[in-house]
Coordinates of C-alpha atoms in Angstrom, one line a residue:
Chain A
M794 CA -25.1 7.9 -8.1
D795 CA -23.1 10.3 -10.1
I796 CA -19.7 10.9 -8.7
A797 CA -18.5 14.4 -8.1
I798 CA -16.1 14.4 -11.0
E799 CA -15.0 18.1 -10.7
K800 CA -14.2 17.7 -7.0
I801 CA -12.2 14.5 -7.8
R802 CA -10.3 16.2 -10.6
Q803 CA -9.3 19.0 -8.2
S804 CA -7.4 16.4 -6.1
F805 CA -5.1 15.6 -9.1
P806 CA -2.8 18.5 -9.7
I807 CA -1.1 16.9 -12.8
L808 CA -4.4 16.9 -14.7
H809 CA -4.5 20.6 -14.9
Q810 CA -1.9 21.3 -17.5
E811 CA -1.5 21.8 -21.3
V812 CA 0.3 19.4 -23.5
N813 CA 1.3 20.5 -27.0
G814 CA -0.8 23.6 -26.4
K815 CA -4.0 21.6 -25.6
P816 CA -5.5 20.7 -22.2
L817 CA -4.2 17.3 -21.2
V818 CA -6.6 14.4 -21.6
Y819 CA -5.0 11.5 -19.7
F820 CA -6.2 8.1 -21.1
D821 CA -3.2 6.0 -20.3
N822 CA -4.5 4.8 -16.9
A823 CA -3.9 1.1 -17.6
A824 CA -0.2 1.9 -17.7
T825 CA -0.3 4.0 -14.6
T826 CA -2.8 6.2 -12.8
Q827 CA -2.1 9.8 -11.6
K828 CA -1.8 10.5 -7.9
P829 CA -4.1 12.5 -5.7
Q830 CA -2.7 15.4 -3.7
S831 CA -3.1 13.3 -0.5
V832 CA -0.6 10.7 -1.8
I833 CA 1.9 13.4 -2.9
D834 CA 1.6 15.2 0.4
S835 CA 2.1 12.0 2.3
L836 CA 5.3 11.3 0.4
S837 CA 6.8 14.7 1.2
N838 CA 5.5 14.6 4.8
Y839 CA 7.2 11.3 5.3
Y840 CA 10.6 12.6 4.2
N841 CA 10.0 15.9 6.0
H842 CA 9.0 14.5 9.4
D843 CA 9.1 10.7 9.8
N844 CA 11.9 9.1 7.8
A845 CA 13.6 6.3 9.7
N846 CA 14.3 2.7 9.1
I847 CA 11.5 0.5 10.3
H848 CA 11.1 -2.5 12.7
R849 CA 14.4 -2.2 14.5
G850 CA 15.3 1.3 15.5
A851 CA 15.0 2.2 19.1
H852 CA 13.9 5.7 18.7
A853 CA 10.8 7.8 18.2
L854 CA 11.1 8.3 14.4
A855 CA 11.6 4.6 13.8
D856 CA 8.6 3.8 16.0
R857 CA 6.4 6.2 14.1
S858 CA 7.5 5.1 10.6
T859 CA 7.0 1.5 11.6
G860 CA 3.6 2.2 12.8
Y861 CA 2.6 4.0 9.6
F862 CA 4.1 1.3 7.5
E863 CA 2.2 -1.5 9.2
K864 CA -1.0 0.6 9.0
T865 CA -0.8 0.4 5.2
R866 CA -0.4 -3.4 5.5
E867 CA -3.7 -3.5 7.5
A868 CA -5.3 -1.2 4.9
V869 CA -4.3 -3.5 2.1
Q870 CA -5.6 -6.4 4.1
Q871 CA -9.0 -4.7 4.4
F872 CA -8.9 -3.6 0.7
I873 CA -8.9 -7.2 -0.5
N874 CA -10.4 -8.7 2.7
A875 CA -7.5 -11.0 3.5
K876 CA -7.8 -13.0 6.7
E877 CA -4.8 -11.3 8.3
S878 CA -2.2 -8.7 7.5
A879 CA 0.6 -11.3 7.6
E880 CA -0.8 -12.5 4.3
I881 CA 0.2 -9.2 2.7
I882 CA 3.8 -8.8 1.3
F883 CA 5.1 -5.6 -0.2
T884 CA 7.1 -6.0 -3.4
K885 CA 8.3 -3.7 -6.2
G886 CA 5.2 -4.3 -8.3
T887 CA 3.0 -7.0 -9.9
T888 CA 6.0 -8.3 -11.9
E889 CA 8.0 -8.9 -8.8
S890 CA 5.1 -10.4 -7.0
I891 CA 4.6 -13.0 -9.8
N892 CA 8.4 -13.6 -9.9
L893 CA 8.4 -14.2 -6.1
V894 CA 5.8 -16.9 -6.5
A895 CA 7.5 -18.5 -9.5
S896 CA 10.8 -18.5 -7.6
T897 CA 9.7 -19.7 -4.2
F898 CA 6.5 -21.7 -4.8
G899 CA 8.1 -23.0 -8.0
R900 CA 11.3 -24.1 -6.1
K901 CA 9.2 -26.0 -3.6
F902 CA 6.3 -27.4 -5.5
I903 CA 7.0 -27.7 -9.2
Q904 CA 8.6 -30.8 -10.4
A905 CA 9.6 -32.2 -13.8
G906 CA 6.5 -33.1 -15.8
D907 CA 4.2 -30.8 -13.9
E908 CA 2.0 -28.3 -15.7
I909 CA 1.3 -24.6 -15.2
I910 CA -1.7 -23.1 -17.0
I911 CA -1.8 -19.5 -18.2
S912 CA -4.0 -17.8 -20.9
T913 CA -3.5 -16.1 -24.2
L914 CA -4.5 -12.8 -22.6
E915 CA -1.5 -12.7 -20.3
H916 CA 1.0 -9.8 -20.0
H917 CA 4.6 -10.8 -20.5
S918 CA 5.1 -10.6 -16.8
N919 CA 2.7 -13.5 -16.3
I920 CA 4.3 -15.5 -19.1
V921 CA 8.1 -15.2 -18.9
P922 CA 8.6 -16.1 -15.1
W923 CA 6.7 -19.4 -15.8
Q924 CA 8.7 -20.1 -19.0
M925 CA 11.9 -19.6 -16.9
L926 CA 10.5 -21.9 -14.2
C927 CA 9.4 -24.6 -16.6
E928 CA 12.7 -24.6 -18.4
E929 CA 14.6 -24.9 -15.1
K930 CA 12.3 -27.7 -13.7
G931 CA 11.4 -29.6 -16.9
A932 CA 7.7 -28.6 -16.4
F933 CA 5.2 -27.6 -19.1
L934 CA 3.3 -24.4 -19.8
K935 CA -0.2 -24.8 -21.1
I936 CA -2.1 -21.9 -22.7
I937 CA -5.9 -21.3 -22.6
P938 CA -7.1 -20.2 -26.0
I939 CA -9.4 -17.2 -26.6
N940 CA -12.3 -16.5 -28.9
E941 CA -12.6 -13.7 -31.5
V942 CA -13.9 -11.1 -29.0
G943 CA -11.0 -11.8 -26.6
E944 CA -12.6 -14.1 -24.0
I945 CA -11.0 -17.3 -22.8
I946 CA -12.7 -20.5 -23.9
F947 CA -13.7 -22.0 -20.6
E948 CA -14.3 -25.5 -22.0
D949 CA -10.8 -25.6 -23.4
F950 CA -9.5 -24.5 -20.0
E951 CA -11.3 -27.4 -18.4
K952 CA -9.7 -29.8 -20.9
L953 CA -6.2 -28.5 -20.0
L954 CA -6.8 -29.3 -16.3
S955 CA -5.2 -32.6 -15.2
P956 CA -3.6 -34.1 -12.1
K957 CA -0.3 -32.7 -13.5
T958 CA -1.6 -29.2 -13.2
K959 CA 0.0 -27.5 -10.2
L960 CA -0.8 -23.9 -10.8
V961 CA -3.1 -21.7 -12.8
S962 CA -1.8 -18.2 -13.1
I963 CA -4.3 -16.0 -14.8
V964 CA -5.0 -12.4 -15.4
H965 CA -8.1 -11.1 -13.7
A966 CA -8.6 -8.2 -16.3
S967 CA -6.7 -8.0 -19.5
N968 CA -4.5 -4.9 -19.8
A969 CA -4.6 -4.9 -23.6
L970 CA -8.3 -5.6 -24.2
G971 CA -10.0 -5.1 -20.8
T972 CA -11.7 -8.5 -20.7
I973 CA -12.6 -9.6 -17.2
N974 CA -12.0 -13.3 -16.8
P975 CA -14.5 -15.6 -15.0
V976 CA -12.1 -16.0 -12.2
E977 CA -14.6 -17.5 -9.7
R978 CA -15.2 -20.4 -12.1
I979 CA -11.5 -20.7 -12.9
I980 CA -10.5 -20.9 -9.2
E981 CA -13.2 -23.5 -8.5
A982 CA -12.3 -25.7 -11.4
A983 CA -8.6 -25.5 -10.6
H984 CA -9.1 -26.3 -6.9
S985 CA -11.3 -29.3 -7.8
I986 CA -8.2 -31.0 -9.2
G987 CA -5.9 -29.7 -6.4
A988 CA -4.1 -26.9 -8.4
K989 CA -3.3 -23.5 -6.8
V990 CA -4.4 -20.2 -8.5
L991 CA -2.5 -17.0 -8.8
L992 CA -4.5 -13.9 -10.0
D993 CA -2.7 -11.2 -11.8
G994 CA -4.8 -8.3 -10.4
A995 CA -2.7 -5.4 -11.9
Q996 CA -5.7 -4.2 -14.0
S997 CA -8.6 -5.4 -11.9
T998 CA -7.9 -4.0 -8.4
S999 CA -8.6 -0.4 -9.3
H1000 CA -11.9 -1.2 -10.9
L1001 CA -13.4 -4.3 -9.3
E1002 CA -14.3 -5.2 -5.7
I1003 CA -12.0 -8.0 -4.7
D1004 CA -12.5 -10.3 -1.7
V1005 CA -9.8 -12.9 -1.6
Q1006 CA -11.7 -15.0 0.9
T1007 CA -14.8 -15.2 -1.2
L1008 CA -12.8 -15.7 -4.4
D1009 CA -10.6 -18.2 -2.5
C1010 CA -7.6 -17.5 -4.7
D1011 CA -4.2 -18.7 -3.4
F1012 CA -2.2 -15.7 -4.6
L1013 CA -3.1 -12.2 -5.8
A1014 CA -0.5 -9.8 -7.3
F1015 CA -1.0 -6.1 -8.0
S1016 CA 0.7 -2.8 -8.2
A1017 CA 0.2 0.4 -6.1
H1018 CA 0.8 2.7 -9.1
K1019 CA -2.2 1.5 -11.0
L1020 CA -4.3 2.2 -7.9
Y1021 CA -3.5 6.0 -7.6
G1022 CA -0.5 5.1 -5.4
P1023 CA 3.2 5.5 -5.8
T1024 CA 5.4 3.7 -8.4
G1025 CA 7.9 1.0 -7.4
L1026 CA 5.5 -0.7 -5.0
G1027 CA 3.4 -3.8 -5.3
V1028 CA 1.6 -6.3 -3.2
L1029 CA 1.5 -10.1 -3.1
F1030 CA -1.3 -11.7 -1.2
G1031 CA -0.9 -15.3 -0.4
K1032 CA -2.6 -17.8 1.9
R1033 CA -0.8 -18.2 5.2
E1034 CA -0.3 -22.0 4.9
L1035 CA 1.3 -21.5 1.5
F1036 CA 3.5 -18.6 2.5
E1037 CA 4.7 -20.7 5.5
E1038 CA 5.7 -23.6 3.3
M1039 CA 7.4 -21.5 0.7
P1040 CA 11.1 -20.9 1.1
P1041 CA 12.3 -17.2 1.3
Y1042 CA 12.7 -15.2 -1.9
Q1043 CA 15.8 -13.1 -1.2
G1044 CA 18.3 -13.3 1.7
G1045 CA 19.3 -10.3 3.7
G1046 CA 18.2 -8.2 6.7
E1047 CA 14.7 -8.2 8.0
M1048 CA 13.9 -11.7 6.7
I1049 CA 15.9 -13.5 9.3
K1050 CA 15.2 -14.6 12.9
E1051 CA 18.8 -15.5 13.7
V1052 CA 22.0 -15.6 11.7
S1053 CA 25.2 -17.5 12.4
F1054 CA 27.8 -18.7 9.9
E1055 CA 26.6 -22.3 10.6
K1056 CA 22.8 -21.8 10.2
T1057 CA 20.3 -19.0 9.6
T1058 CA 16.7 -19.3 10.7
Y1059 CA 14.1 -17.2 9.0
N1060 CA 11.6 -14.7 10.3
E1061 CA 7.8 -15.1 10.3
I1062 CA 5.6 -14.1 7.4
P1063 CA 5.3 -11.5 6.0
F1064 CA 8.9 -10.4 6.9
K1065 CA 10.3 -13.7 5.6
F1066 CA 9.7 -12.3 2.1
E1067 CA 10.7 -8.7 2.7
A1068 CA 14.5 -8.8 2.7
G1069 CA 16.3 -5.5 3.0
T1070 CA 14.9 -2.0 3.8
P1071 CA 11.6 -1.8 2.1
N1072 CA 10.1 1.1 0.1
I1073 CA 8.9 2.7 3.3
G1074 CA 7.9 6.2 2.1
D1075 CA 5.8 4.8 -0.8
V1076 CA 4.2 2.1 1.4
I1077 CA 3.1 4.8 3.8
A1078 CA 1.8 7.0 1.0
F1079 CA -0.1 4.1 -0.6
K1080 CA -2.5 4.1 2.3
K1081 CA -3.7 7.5 1.2
A1082 CA -4.4 6.1 -2.2
L1083 CA -6.5 3.3 -0.7
D1084 CA -8.3 5.9 1.5
F1085 CA -9.1 7.8 -1.7
I1086 CA -10.6 4.8 -3.3
K1087 CA -12.5 3.8 -0.2
E1088 CA -13.9 7.3 0.1
I1089 CA -15.5 7.3 -3.4
G1090 CA -16.3 3.6 -3.2
K1091 CA -15.4 0.9 -5.7
P1092 CA -18.9 0.3 -6.9
N1093 CA -19.2 4.1 -7.7
I1094 CA -15.8 4.1 -9.5
K1095 CA -16.9 1.0 -11.5
M1096 CA -20.2 2.6 -12.4
H1097 CA -18.5 5.8 -13.6
E1098 CA -15.9 4.0 -15.6
D1099 CA -18.5 1.7 -17.2
D1100 CA -20.5 4.8 -18.2
L1101 CA -17.3 6.3 -19.8
L1102 CA -16.6 3.1 -21.7
A1103 CA -20.2 2.8 -22.9
Y1104 CA -20.1 6.4 -24.0
A1105 CA -16.8 5.9 -25.8
N1106 CA -18.2 2.9 -27.7
E1107 CA -21.3 4.9 -28.6
L1108 CA -19.3 7.8 -30.0
L1109 CA -16.4 5.9 -31.6
N1110 CA -18.0 2.8 -33.1
P1111 CA -19.8 4.7 -35.9
I1112 CA -16.6 6.4 -37.0
N1113 CA -15.7 5.3 -40.5
G1114 CA -12.5 3.2 -40.3
F1115 CA -12.7 2.6 -36.5
I1116 CA -12.0 -1.0 -35.6
P1117 CA -12.6 -2.0 -32.0
V1118 CA -10.3 -4.7 -30.6
G1119 CA -11.6 -6.9 -27.8
T1120 CA -15.3 -6.6 -27.5
A1121 CA -16.0 -9.0 -24.6
S1122 CA -19.3 -8.4 -22.8
N1123 CA -17.6 -8.1 -19.4
K1124 CA -14.8 -5.5 -19.5
V1125 CA -13.0 -3.0 -17.4
S1126 CA -12.7 0.5 -18.8
V1127 CA -10.2 -0.3 -21.6
L1128 CA -10.9 0.7 -25.2
S1129 CA -8.4 -0.9 -27.6
F1130 CA -8.8 -0.1 -31.2
N1131 CA -7.2 0.5 -34.6
I1132 CA -8.0 2.7 -37.5
K1133 CA -8.2 1.2 -40.9
E1134 CA -5.1 1.7 -43.0
M1135 CA -3.2 3.4 -40.2
H1136 CA -0.5 2.2 -37.9
P1137 CA -1.3 2.5 -34.2
F1138 CA 2.0 4.5 -33.6
D1139 CA 0.9 7.2 -36.1
V1140 CA -2.6 7.4 -34.4
G1141 CA -1.0 7.7 -31.0
M1142 CA 1.3 10.4 -32.1
M1143 CA -1.4 12.4 -33.7
L1144 CA -3.6 12.0 -30.5
D1145 CA -0.6 13.2 -28.4
A1146 CA -0.4 16.3 -30.6
K1147 CA -4.0 17.0 -29.7
G1148 CA -3.1 16.6 -26.0
I1149 CA -4.6 13.1 -25.6
A1150 CA -2.3 10.6 -23.9
V1151 CA -2.9 6.9 -25.0
R1152 CA -0.8 3.8 -25.2
T1153 CA 0.1 2.3 -28.6
G1154 CA 1.8 -0.9 -29.5
H1155 CA 1.6 -4.5 -28.3
H1156 CA 1.0 -3.6 -24.6
C1157 CA 3.5 -6.3 -23.5
T1158 CA 1.1 -8.9 -24.8
Q1159 CA 2.9 -10.1 -28.0
P1160 CA 1.4 -13.6 -28.0
L1161 CA -2.1 -12.0 -27.7
M1162 CA -1.4 -9.6 -30.6
K1163 CA -0.1 -12.5 -32.7
R1164 CA -3.3 -14.5 -31.9
L1165 CA -5.4 -11.5 -33.1
G1166 CA -3.2 -11.0 -36.1
L1167 CA -2.3 -7.5 -35.1
E1168 CA 0.9 -5.6 -34.7
G1169 CA -0.6 -3.6 -32.0
T1170 CA -3.5 -1.4 -31.0
V1171 CA -4.2 2.1 -29.7
R1172 CA -5.4 1.8 -26.1
A1173 CA -7.4 4.4 -24.3
S1174 CA -8.0 3.4 -20.6
F1175 CA -10.3 5.4 -18.3
A1176 CA -10.0 6.1 -14.6
V1177 CA -12.2 7.7 -12.0
Y1178 CA -11.1 11.3 -12.8
N1179 CA -11.9 11.1 -16.5
S1180 CA -15.0 12.8 -17.8
K1181 CA -17.5 12.5 -20.6
S1182 CA -16.3 15.7 -22.2
E1183 CA -12.8 14.1 -22.4
I1184 CA -14.4 11.1 -24.2
E1185 CA -16.0 13.6 -26.6
K1186 CA -12.6 15.1 -27.3
L1187 CA -11.2 11.6 -28.0
A1188 CA -14.1 10.8 -30.4
E1189 CA -13.7 14.1 -32.2
A1190 CA -9.9 13.5 -32.5
V1191 CA -10.2 9.9 -33.7
A1192 CA -12.9 10.9 -36.3
Q1193 CA -10.5 13.6 -37.6
I1194 CA -7.5 11.2 -37.8
A1195 CA -9.6 8.4 -39.3
R1196 CA -10.7 10.7 -42.2
I1197 CA -7.1 11.0 -43.4
K1198 CA -7.3 7.4 -44.7
N1199 CA -11.0 6.7 -44.7
K1200 CA -12.8 9.3 -46.7
Chain B
M13 CA 21.9 20.1 -57.9
S14 CA 21.6 21.8 -54.6
S15 CA 24.3 21.0 -52.0
I16 CA 23.5 18.9 -48.9
Q17 CA 23.6 22.2 -46.8
E18 CA 21.2 23.9 -49.2
V19 CA 18.7 21.1 -49.0
Q20 CA 18.9 21.2 -45.3
N21 CA 18.3 24.9 -45.2
E22 CA 15.2 24.4 -47.4
I23 CA 13.9 21.9 -44.9
I24 CA 14.6 24.2 -42.0
S25 CA 12.6 27.0 -43.5
E26 CA 9.7 24.7 -44.4
F27 CA 9.5 23.7 -40.7
E28 CA 9.8 27.3 -39.6
I29 CA 6.6 28.1 -41.4
L30 CA 4.9 25.4 -39.4
G31 CA 6.0 27.0 -36.2
D32 CA 5.2 25.4 -32.8
D33 CA 2.0 23.7 -33.9
K34 CA 2.8 20.0 -33.3
E35 CA -0.3 18.8 -35.0
S36 CA 0.4 20.4 -38.3
T37 CA 4.1 19.4 -38.1
I38 CA 3.2 15.8 -37.7
F39 CA 0.6 16.0 -40.4
Y40 CA 3.3 17.5 -42.7
I41 CA 5.8 14.8 -41.9
M42 CA 3.2 12.2 -42.8
E43 CA 2.4 13.9 -46.0
L44 CA 6.1 13.9 -46.9
G45 CA 6.1 10.1 -46.5
S46 CA 3.5 9.7 -49.3
G47 CA 6.0 11.3 -51.7
L48 CA 8.5 8.4 -51.3
E49 CA 9.5 6.5 -54.4
K50 CA 7.6 3.3 -54.6
F51 CA 9.5 0.6 -52.7
P52 CA 9.8 -2.8 -54.4
E53 CA 7.7 -5.3 -52.6
N54 CA 10.2 -8.1 -53.0
E55 CA 12.7 -6.1 -51.0
Q56 CA 10.5 -5.9 -48.0
I57 CA 12.5 -8.6 -46.3
E58 CA 14.1 -9.1 -43.0
E59 CA 17.7 -8.4 -44.2
N60 CA 16.6 -4.9 -45.3
I61 CA 15.1 -3.9 -42.0
I62 CA 17.0 -1.3 -40.1
K63 CA 17.7 -2.5 -36.5
G64 CA 17.0 -0.1 -33.7
C65 CA 13.7 1.3 -35.1
Q66 CA 10.5 0.7 -33.2
S67 CA 8.5 0.6 -36.4
K68 CA 9.6 -1.4 -39.4
V69 CA 11.9 0.5 -41.8
W70 CA 13.3 -1.1 -45.0
L71 CA 16.2 0.5 -46.7
I72 CA 18.1 -0.4 -49.8
A73 CA 20.8 1.4 -51.8
D74 CA 22.2 1.2 -55.3
E75 CA 25.2 2.9 -56.8
K76 CA 25.1 4.5 -60.3
D77 CA 27.8 6.7 -61.8
G78 CA 29.6 7.0 -58.5
K79 CA 26.4 8.2 -56.7
V80 CA 24.3 6.4 -54.1
H81 CA 20.6 6.0 -54.7
F82 CA 18.4 5.1 -51.7
Q83 CA 14.9 3.6 -51.5
A84 CA 13.1 3.1 -48.3
D85 CA 9.7 2.2 -46.9
S86 CA 8.0 1.8 -43.5
N87 CA 4.9 0.4 -42.0
T88 CA 4.1 3.7 -40.3
D89 CA 3.4 7.0 -42.0
I90 CA 5.4 9.2 -39.7
T91 CA 8.5 7.1 -40.1
K92 CA 8.0 7.2 -43.8
G93 CA 8.1 10.9 -43.6
L94 CA 11.2 11.0 -41.5
I95 CA 13.1 8.7 -43.9
S96 CA 11.9 10.7 -46.8
L97 CA 13.6 13.8 -45.3
L98 CA 16.9 11.9 -45.0
I99 CA 16.6 10.6 -48.6
R100 CA 15.9 14.1 -49.8
V101 CA 19.1 15.3 -48.3
L102 CA 21.4 12.4 -49.0
N103 CA 20.1 10.8 -52.2
D104 CA 22.2 10.7 -55.4
R105 CA 25.3 12.0 -53.8
T106 CA 28.8 10.5 -53.7
P107 CA 29.7 8.1 -50.9
Q108 CA 32.1 10.7 -49.5
E109 CA 29.5 13.4 -49.4
I110 CA 27.1 11.1 -47.5
I111 CA 29.8 9.9 -45.1
S112 CA 30.9 13.4 -44.2
A113 CA 27.4 15.0 -44.1
E114 CA 26.5 16.7 -40.9
L115 CA 22.8 16.6 -40.6
D116 CA 22.2 19.6 -38.5
F117 CA 18.6 20.1 -39.8
I118 CA 17.3 17.4 -37.5
H119 CA 18.5 19.4 -34.5
K120 CA 17.5 22.8 -36.0
I121 CA 13.9 21.8 -36.7
G122 CA 13.6 20.5 -33.1
M123 CA 12.9 16.9 -34.3
G124 CA 13.6 15.4 -30.9
G125 CA 10.7 17.4 -29.4
I126 CA 8.4 16.5 -32.3
I127 CA 9.0 12.8 -32.4
G128 CA 10.1 11.9 -28.9
S129 CA 13.2 10.1 -27.7
Q130 CA 12.3 6.6 -28.9
R131 CA 11.7 7.7 -32.5
S132 CA 14.8 9.9 -32.3
N133 CA 16.8 6.7 -31.6
G134 CA 15.2 5.2 -34.7
L135 CA 16.1 8.2 -36.8
A136 CA 19.7 7.9 -35.7
A137 CA 19.7 4.3 -36.7
M138 CA 18.5 5.2 -40.2
I139 CA 21.2 7.8 -40.6
K140 CA 23.8 5.3 -39.4
Q141 CA 22.5 2.7 -41.9
M142 CA 22.6 5.2 -44.8
K143 CA 26.2 6.1 -43.9
L144 CA 27.1 2.4 -43.7
Y145 CA 25.8 1.9 -47.2
A146 CA 27.9 4.8 -48.4
L147 CA 31.0 3.5 -46.7
A148 CA 30.5 0.1 -48.4
F149 CA 30.2 1.7 -51.8
Q150 CA 33.2 3.8 -51.2
T151 CA 35.3 0.8 -50.1
K152 CA 34.1 -0.9 -53.3
Q153 CA 35.1 2.1 -55.5
I154 CA 38.6 2.2 -54.0
S155 CA 39.2 -1.5 -54.4

């Protein structure tokens, strides 16, 4: 089924503007997606009508905002098919979600000599928290290598697994290359030796259907702002039994049951991990983003984005000087590339002058770039509101830019 | 030889011709970079890299007959163009002229809007490094 692209675009006011005198073509969706009108309206509606601190206030506004806030938690639960809404924790973003696990799961379960496995494809936010933890605990970080097209080498992953492995923390879909990792097999293999698995879902949740019960992952981290939702908001899913065993992340209000100067007892999950006043307005607006996705349907979104990626490959691959980076067979809609003899910064700037927004540089994956022998790439990433005619504009612009050095 | 101000005025009028068209402005800056004096490969070393630039910029300076001669290179064409503009204004001048130069052309051609805030920081780092070289040569001349 073809999605009603024009109708969808109408829901995104930001897309209808000119940049540098040209109609905006927004291809930086892996960095952040734009927000539909329903999300924007919900934000202003919250501050216009419902603003109150949640869970404790004894008045109508507090009651209303608490209700809406918890409705989003239920919507997130359904979005990833968690068993119960208590397994959904709101954070600042994927980065904080991963740091929460590193800090609390790490404090409780990681000992000297233990091993944590990540892959070469990871974003810095799924590298640095583990390095910090390993340094603190005397544990070791093991890295799954990748092949030339940007896929992890599964046999090498299996060789890294040992009784010392306590956690595998792996990206579901690579932000820099788009590669989708075989997470079902990874989770199964990790569980077979008793290790837990955290999935970094920052780039996968907007494209792929995710069922945490079928996948059986122990943790899933993702961000609202890459899912057509507000910035500064993320989710950490974790299995109840793990969340219950993990110590709290931060101390403060909301996360306590009872406080005395002698002893404090902690609240139940999810509140145990949500110290302080949360990002109420953004949480409430996030539900509208999830509704937006649900209405179109993830399979339809994926099909549309796959079409865009295939069309982009078809148009750009023949361009003289075009070098695709990351050509795994199973990808989300990320097109990373370079142009022969040109620096990605220059290419990005010239595309910007033509109204086309892309990301350039190392994409917070410096070890991956080093492995590929690159300083960086140009990355065009596609979302549900992008169209084939925008892909044509990209191809035309890239062809023109490539001709400067590739005659 | 034209004064620093005269060269700046030349640049300002060149950019005025380009007008608001960002694409041709960027293309022009990149073209300027290709006119840079060839940079010695053996000087492309860590010590010559200007800190604070997102892309790599190498800068070296020499003093001859009381005047400072700069050579620079970069791994990106736009940055090459930017530094070539600075060199065009500041090259082969006395340390004092370089130190006291007010580079108002950058503001007047609206460089911030053309290259964005990150690259503007890089451009400021280049100017600072050129002035530091001049200061070092001046100190050497006095002593």
